[in-house]
PDB file of C-alpha atoms in Angstrom:
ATOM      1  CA  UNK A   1      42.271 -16.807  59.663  1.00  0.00           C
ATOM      2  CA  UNK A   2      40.020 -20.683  59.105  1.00  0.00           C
ATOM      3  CA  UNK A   3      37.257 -18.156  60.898  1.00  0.00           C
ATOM      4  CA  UNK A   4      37.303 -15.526  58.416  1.00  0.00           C
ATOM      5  CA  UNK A   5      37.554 -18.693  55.258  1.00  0.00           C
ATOM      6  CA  UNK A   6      34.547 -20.079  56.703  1.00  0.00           C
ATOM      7  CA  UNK A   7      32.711 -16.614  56.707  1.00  0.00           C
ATOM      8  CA  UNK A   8      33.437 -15.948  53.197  1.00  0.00           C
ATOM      9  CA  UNK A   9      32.551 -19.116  52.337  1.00  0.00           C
ATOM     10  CA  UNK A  10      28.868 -19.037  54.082  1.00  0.00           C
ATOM     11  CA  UNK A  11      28.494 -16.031  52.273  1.00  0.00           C
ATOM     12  CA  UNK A  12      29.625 -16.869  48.971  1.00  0.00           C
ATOM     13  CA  UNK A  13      26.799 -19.670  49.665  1.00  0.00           C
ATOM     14  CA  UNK A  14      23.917 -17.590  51.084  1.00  0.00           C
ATOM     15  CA  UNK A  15      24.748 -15.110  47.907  1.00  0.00           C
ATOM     16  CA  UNK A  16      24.415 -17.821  45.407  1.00  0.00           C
ATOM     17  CA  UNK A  17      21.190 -19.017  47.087  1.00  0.00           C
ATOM     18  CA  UNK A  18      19.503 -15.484  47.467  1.00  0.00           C
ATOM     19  CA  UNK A  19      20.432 -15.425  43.806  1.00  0.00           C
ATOM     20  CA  UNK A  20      18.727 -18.619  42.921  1.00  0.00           C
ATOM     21  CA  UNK A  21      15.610 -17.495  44.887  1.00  0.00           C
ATOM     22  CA  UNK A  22      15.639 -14.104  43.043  1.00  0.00           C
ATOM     23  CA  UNK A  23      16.162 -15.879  39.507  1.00  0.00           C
ATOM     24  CA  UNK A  24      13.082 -18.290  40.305  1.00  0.00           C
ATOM     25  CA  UNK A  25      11.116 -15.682  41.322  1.00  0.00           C
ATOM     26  CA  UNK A  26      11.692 -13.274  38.207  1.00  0.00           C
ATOM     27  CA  UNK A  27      11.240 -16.528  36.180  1.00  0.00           C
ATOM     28  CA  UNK A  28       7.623 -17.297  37.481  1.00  0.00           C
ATOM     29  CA  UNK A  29       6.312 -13.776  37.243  1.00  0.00           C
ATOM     30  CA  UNK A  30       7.727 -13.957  33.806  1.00  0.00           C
ATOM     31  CA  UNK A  31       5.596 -16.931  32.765  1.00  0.00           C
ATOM     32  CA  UNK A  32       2.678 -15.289  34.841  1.00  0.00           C
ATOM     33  CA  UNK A  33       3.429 -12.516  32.780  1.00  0.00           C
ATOM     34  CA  UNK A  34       3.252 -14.321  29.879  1.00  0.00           C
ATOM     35  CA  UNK A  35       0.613 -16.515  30.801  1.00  0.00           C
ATOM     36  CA  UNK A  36      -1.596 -13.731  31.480  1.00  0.00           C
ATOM     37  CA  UNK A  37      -1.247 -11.706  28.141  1.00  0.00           C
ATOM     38  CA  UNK A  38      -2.002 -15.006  26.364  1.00  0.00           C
ATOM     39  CA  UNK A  39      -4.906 -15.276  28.212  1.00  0.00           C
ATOM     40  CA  UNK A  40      -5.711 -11.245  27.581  1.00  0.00           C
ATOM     41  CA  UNK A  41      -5.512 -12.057  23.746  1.00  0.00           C
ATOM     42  CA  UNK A  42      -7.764 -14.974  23.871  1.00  0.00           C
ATOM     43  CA  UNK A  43     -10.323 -12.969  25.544  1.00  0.00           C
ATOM     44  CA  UNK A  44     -10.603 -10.239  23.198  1.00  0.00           C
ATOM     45  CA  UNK A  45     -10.240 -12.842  20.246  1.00  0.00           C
ATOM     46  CA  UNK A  46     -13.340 -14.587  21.663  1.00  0.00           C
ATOM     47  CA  UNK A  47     -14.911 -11.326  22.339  1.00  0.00           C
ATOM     48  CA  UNK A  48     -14.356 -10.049  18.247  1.00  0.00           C
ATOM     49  CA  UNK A  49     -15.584 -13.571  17.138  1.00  0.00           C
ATOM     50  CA  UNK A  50     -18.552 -13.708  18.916  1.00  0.00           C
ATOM     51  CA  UNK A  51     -19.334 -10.095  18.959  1.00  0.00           C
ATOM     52  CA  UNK A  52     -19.155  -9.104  22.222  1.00  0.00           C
ATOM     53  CA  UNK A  53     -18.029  -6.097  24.260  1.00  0.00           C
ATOM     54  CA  UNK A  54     -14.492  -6.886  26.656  1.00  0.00           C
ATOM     55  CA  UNK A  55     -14.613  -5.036  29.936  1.00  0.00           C
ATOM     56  CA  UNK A  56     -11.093  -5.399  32.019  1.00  0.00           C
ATOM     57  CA  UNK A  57     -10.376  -2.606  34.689  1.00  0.00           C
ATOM     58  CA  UNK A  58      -6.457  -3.635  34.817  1.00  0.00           C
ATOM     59  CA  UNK A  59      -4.504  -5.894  33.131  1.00  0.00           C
ATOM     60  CA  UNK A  60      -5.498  -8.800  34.655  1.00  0.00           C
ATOM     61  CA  UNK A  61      -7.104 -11.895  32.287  1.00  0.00           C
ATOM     62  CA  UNK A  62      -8.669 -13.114  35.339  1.00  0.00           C
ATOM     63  CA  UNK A  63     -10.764  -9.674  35.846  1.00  0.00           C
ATOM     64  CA  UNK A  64     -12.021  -9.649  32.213  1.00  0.00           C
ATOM     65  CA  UNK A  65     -15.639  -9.018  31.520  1.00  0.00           C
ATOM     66  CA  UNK A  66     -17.675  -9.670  28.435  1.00  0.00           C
ATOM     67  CA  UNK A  67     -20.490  -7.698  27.753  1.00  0.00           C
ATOM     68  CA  UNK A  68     -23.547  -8.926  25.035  1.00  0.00           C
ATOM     69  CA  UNK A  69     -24.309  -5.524  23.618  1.00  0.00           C
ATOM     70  CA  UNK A  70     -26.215  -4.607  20.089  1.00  0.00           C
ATOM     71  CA  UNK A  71     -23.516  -5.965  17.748  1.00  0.00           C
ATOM     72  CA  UNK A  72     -23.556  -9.864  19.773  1.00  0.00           C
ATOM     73  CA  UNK A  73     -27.354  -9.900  20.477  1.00  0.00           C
ATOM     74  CA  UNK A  74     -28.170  -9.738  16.577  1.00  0.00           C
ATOM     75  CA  UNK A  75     -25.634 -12.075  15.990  1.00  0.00           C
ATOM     76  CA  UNK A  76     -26.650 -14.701  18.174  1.00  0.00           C
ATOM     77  CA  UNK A  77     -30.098 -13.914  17.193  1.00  0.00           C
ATOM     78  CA  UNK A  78     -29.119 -14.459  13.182  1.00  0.00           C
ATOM     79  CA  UNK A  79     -27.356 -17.702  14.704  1.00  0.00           C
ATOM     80  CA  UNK A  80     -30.457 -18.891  15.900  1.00  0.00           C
ATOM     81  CA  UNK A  81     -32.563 -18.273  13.292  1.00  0.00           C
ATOM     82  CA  UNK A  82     -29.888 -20.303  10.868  1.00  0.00           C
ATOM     83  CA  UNK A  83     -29.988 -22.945  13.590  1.00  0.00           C
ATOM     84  CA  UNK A  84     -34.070 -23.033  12.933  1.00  0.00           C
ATOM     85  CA  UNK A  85     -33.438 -23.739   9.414  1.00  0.00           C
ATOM     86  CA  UNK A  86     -30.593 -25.457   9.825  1.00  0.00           C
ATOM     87  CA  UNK A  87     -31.428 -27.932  12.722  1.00  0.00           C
ATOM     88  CA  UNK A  88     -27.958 -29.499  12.442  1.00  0.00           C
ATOM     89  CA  UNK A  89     -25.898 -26.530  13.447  1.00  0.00           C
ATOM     90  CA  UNK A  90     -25.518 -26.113  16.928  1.00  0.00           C
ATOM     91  CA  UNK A  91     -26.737 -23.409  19.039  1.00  0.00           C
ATOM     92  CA  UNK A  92     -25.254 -22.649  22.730  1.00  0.00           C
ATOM     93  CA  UNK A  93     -28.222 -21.393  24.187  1.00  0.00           C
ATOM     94  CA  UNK A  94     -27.647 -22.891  27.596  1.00  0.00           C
ATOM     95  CA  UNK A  95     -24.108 -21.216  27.262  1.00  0.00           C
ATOM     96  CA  UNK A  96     -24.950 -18.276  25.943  1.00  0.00           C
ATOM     97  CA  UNK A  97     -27.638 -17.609  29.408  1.00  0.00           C
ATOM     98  CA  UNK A  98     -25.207 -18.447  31.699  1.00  0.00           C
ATOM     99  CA  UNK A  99     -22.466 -16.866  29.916  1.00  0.00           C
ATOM    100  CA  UNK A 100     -20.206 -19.415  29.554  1.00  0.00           C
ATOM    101  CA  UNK A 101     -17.900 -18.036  26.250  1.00  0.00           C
ATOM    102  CA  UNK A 102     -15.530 -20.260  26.305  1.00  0.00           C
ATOM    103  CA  UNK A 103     -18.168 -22.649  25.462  1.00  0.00           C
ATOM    104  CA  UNK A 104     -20.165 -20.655  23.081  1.00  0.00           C
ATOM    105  CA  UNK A 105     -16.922 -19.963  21.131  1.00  0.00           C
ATOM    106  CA  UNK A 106     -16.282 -23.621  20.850  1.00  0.00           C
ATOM    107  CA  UNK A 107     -19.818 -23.773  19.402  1.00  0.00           C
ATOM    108  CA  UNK A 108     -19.222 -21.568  17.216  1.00  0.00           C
ATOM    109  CA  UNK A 109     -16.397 -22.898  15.844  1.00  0.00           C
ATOM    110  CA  UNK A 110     -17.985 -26.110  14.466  1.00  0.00           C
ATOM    111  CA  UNK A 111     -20.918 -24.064  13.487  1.00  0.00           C
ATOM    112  CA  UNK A 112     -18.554 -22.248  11.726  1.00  0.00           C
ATOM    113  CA  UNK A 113     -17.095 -25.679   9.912  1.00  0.00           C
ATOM    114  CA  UNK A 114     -20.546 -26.968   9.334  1.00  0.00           C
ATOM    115  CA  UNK A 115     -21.984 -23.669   8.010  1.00  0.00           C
ATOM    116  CA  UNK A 116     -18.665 -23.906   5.777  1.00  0.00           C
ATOM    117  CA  UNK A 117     -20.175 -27.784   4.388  1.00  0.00           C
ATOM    118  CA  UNK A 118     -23.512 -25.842   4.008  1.00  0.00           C
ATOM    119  CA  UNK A 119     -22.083 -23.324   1.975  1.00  0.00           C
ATOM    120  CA  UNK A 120     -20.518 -25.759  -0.281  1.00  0.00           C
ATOM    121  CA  UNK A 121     -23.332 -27.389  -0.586  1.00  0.00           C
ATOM    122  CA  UNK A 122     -25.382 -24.526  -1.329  1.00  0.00           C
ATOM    123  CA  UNK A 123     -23.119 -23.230  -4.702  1.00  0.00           C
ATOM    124  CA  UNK A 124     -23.407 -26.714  -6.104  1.00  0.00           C
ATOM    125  CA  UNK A 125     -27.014 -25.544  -6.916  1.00  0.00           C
ATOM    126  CA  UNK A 126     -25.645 -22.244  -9.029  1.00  0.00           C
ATOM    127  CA  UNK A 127     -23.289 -21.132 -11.568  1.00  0.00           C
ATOM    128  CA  UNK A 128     -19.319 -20.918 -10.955  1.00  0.00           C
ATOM    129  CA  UNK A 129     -19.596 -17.321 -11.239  1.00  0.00           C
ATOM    130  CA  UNK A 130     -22.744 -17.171  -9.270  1.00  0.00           C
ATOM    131  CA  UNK A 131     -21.453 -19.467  -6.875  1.00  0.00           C
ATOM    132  CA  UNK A 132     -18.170 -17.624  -6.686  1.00  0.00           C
ATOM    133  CA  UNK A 133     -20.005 -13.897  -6.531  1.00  0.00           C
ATOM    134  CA  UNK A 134     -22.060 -15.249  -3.566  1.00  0.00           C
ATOM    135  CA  UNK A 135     -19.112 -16.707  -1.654  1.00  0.00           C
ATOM    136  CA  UNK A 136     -20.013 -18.123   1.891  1.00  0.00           C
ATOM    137  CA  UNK A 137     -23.409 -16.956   2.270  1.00  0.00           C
ATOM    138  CA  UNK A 138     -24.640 -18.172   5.481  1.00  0.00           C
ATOM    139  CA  UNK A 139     -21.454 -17.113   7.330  1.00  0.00           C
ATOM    140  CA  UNK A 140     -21.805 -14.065   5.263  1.00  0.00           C
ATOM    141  CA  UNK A 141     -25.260 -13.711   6.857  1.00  0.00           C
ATOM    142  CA  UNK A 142     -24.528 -14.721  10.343  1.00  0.00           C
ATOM    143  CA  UNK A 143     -21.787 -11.987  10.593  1.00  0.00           C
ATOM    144  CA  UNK A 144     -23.085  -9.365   8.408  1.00  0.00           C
ATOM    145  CA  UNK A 145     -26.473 -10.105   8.266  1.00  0.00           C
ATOM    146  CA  UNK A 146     -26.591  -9.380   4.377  1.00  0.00           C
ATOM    147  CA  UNK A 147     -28.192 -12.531   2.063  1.00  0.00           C
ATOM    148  CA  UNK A 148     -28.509 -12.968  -1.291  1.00  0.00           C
ATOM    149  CA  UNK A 149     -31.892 -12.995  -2.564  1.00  0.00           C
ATOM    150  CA  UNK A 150     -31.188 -16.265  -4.327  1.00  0.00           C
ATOM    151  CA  UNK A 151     -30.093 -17.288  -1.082  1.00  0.00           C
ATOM    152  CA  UNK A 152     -32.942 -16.490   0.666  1.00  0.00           C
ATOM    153  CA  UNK A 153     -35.501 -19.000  -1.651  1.00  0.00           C
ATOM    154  CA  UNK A 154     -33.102 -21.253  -1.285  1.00  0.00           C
ATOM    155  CA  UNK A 155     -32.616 -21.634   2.690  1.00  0.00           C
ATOM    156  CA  UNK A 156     -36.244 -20.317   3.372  1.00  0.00           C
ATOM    157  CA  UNK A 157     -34.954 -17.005   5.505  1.00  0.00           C
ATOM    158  CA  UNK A 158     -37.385 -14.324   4.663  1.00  0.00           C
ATOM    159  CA  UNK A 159     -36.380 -10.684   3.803  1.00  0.00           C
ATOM    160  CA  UNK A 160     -37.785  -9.714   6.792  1.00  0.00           C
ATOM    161  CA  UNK A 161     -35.554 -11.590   8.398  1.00  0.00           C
ATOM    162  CA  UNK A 162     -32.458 -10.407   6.715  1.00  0.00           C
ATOM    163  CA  UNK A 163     -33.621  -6.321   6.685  1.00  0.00           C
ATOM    164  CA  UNK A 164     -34.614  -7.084  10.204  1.00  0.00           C
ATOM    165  CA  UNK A 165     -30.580  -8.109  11.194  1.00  0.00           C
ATOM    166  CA  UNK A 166     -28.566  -5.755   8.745  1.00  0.00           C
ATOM    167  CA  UNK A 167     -26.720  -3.420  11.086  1.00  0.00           C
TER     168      UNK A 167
END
């Protein structure tokens, strides 16, 4: 009778153990899980902000590939140009050789504030109206590649410049 007490109880025990191990197990790939679709939507956020092509054969963020196709090589080409004029923005091109996104997007991000001072700057010389009607050009021109001609006196871009980048 104690024999068979004592068996029930090591069970009861190894149950609640195995049960424990399960639990932290289903947690973890749970937070991989998680971890890993956070990661996924990062990637392709990065990849629509800079333009770039997202390559992933399986669900995996750590498989992810970023291709520099048409779309990303005329925008980092605009970004360059701006940074010519501009000499104050930054410009990744280290990063942008080797590939390094992460980097390049955090480059772009305060170009993206300064370009944002620029811009400010850059309606002070015109109208409210005008100002307002040509909202944001440089960003407008680093994504879009479209400039207003007013614009283009004014920052010293040429319109071959600006044809040569409209998609």
């Amino acid at each position: 009778m104690i024999y068979k007490k004592k068996h029930k109880i090591w069970l009861l025990i190894i149950a609640i153990i195995v049960c424990l191990f399960v639990n932290i197990y289903e947690y973890g790939q749970k937070a991989y899980e998680g971890k890993n679709e956070l990661e996924l939507k990062l990637a392709a956020y990065t990849a629509e902000r800079l333009y770039l092509d997202i390559k992933y054969p399986d669900n995996n963020a750590s498989n992810i590939e970023y291709i520099v196709g048409d779309s990303g090589r005329v925008f980092f080409e605009r970004w360059e140009l701006i940074t010519e004029v501009y000499p104050e923005i930054p410009y990744p091109r280290e990063a942008i050789e080797q590939e390094n996104w992460e980097v390049v997007d955090s480059f772009y991000t305060r170009t993206y504030r300064m370009i944002q001072s620029i811009d400010r700057q850059l309606d002070e010389n015109f109208s409210p109206i005008e100002a307002d009607y040509m909202s944001s050009p440089l960003y407008t021109y680093l994504t879009a590649g479209w400039l207003n001609e007013e614009y283009r006196e004014e920052i010293g871009i040429s319109d071959e410049d600006v044809l040569k980048y409209i998609r």
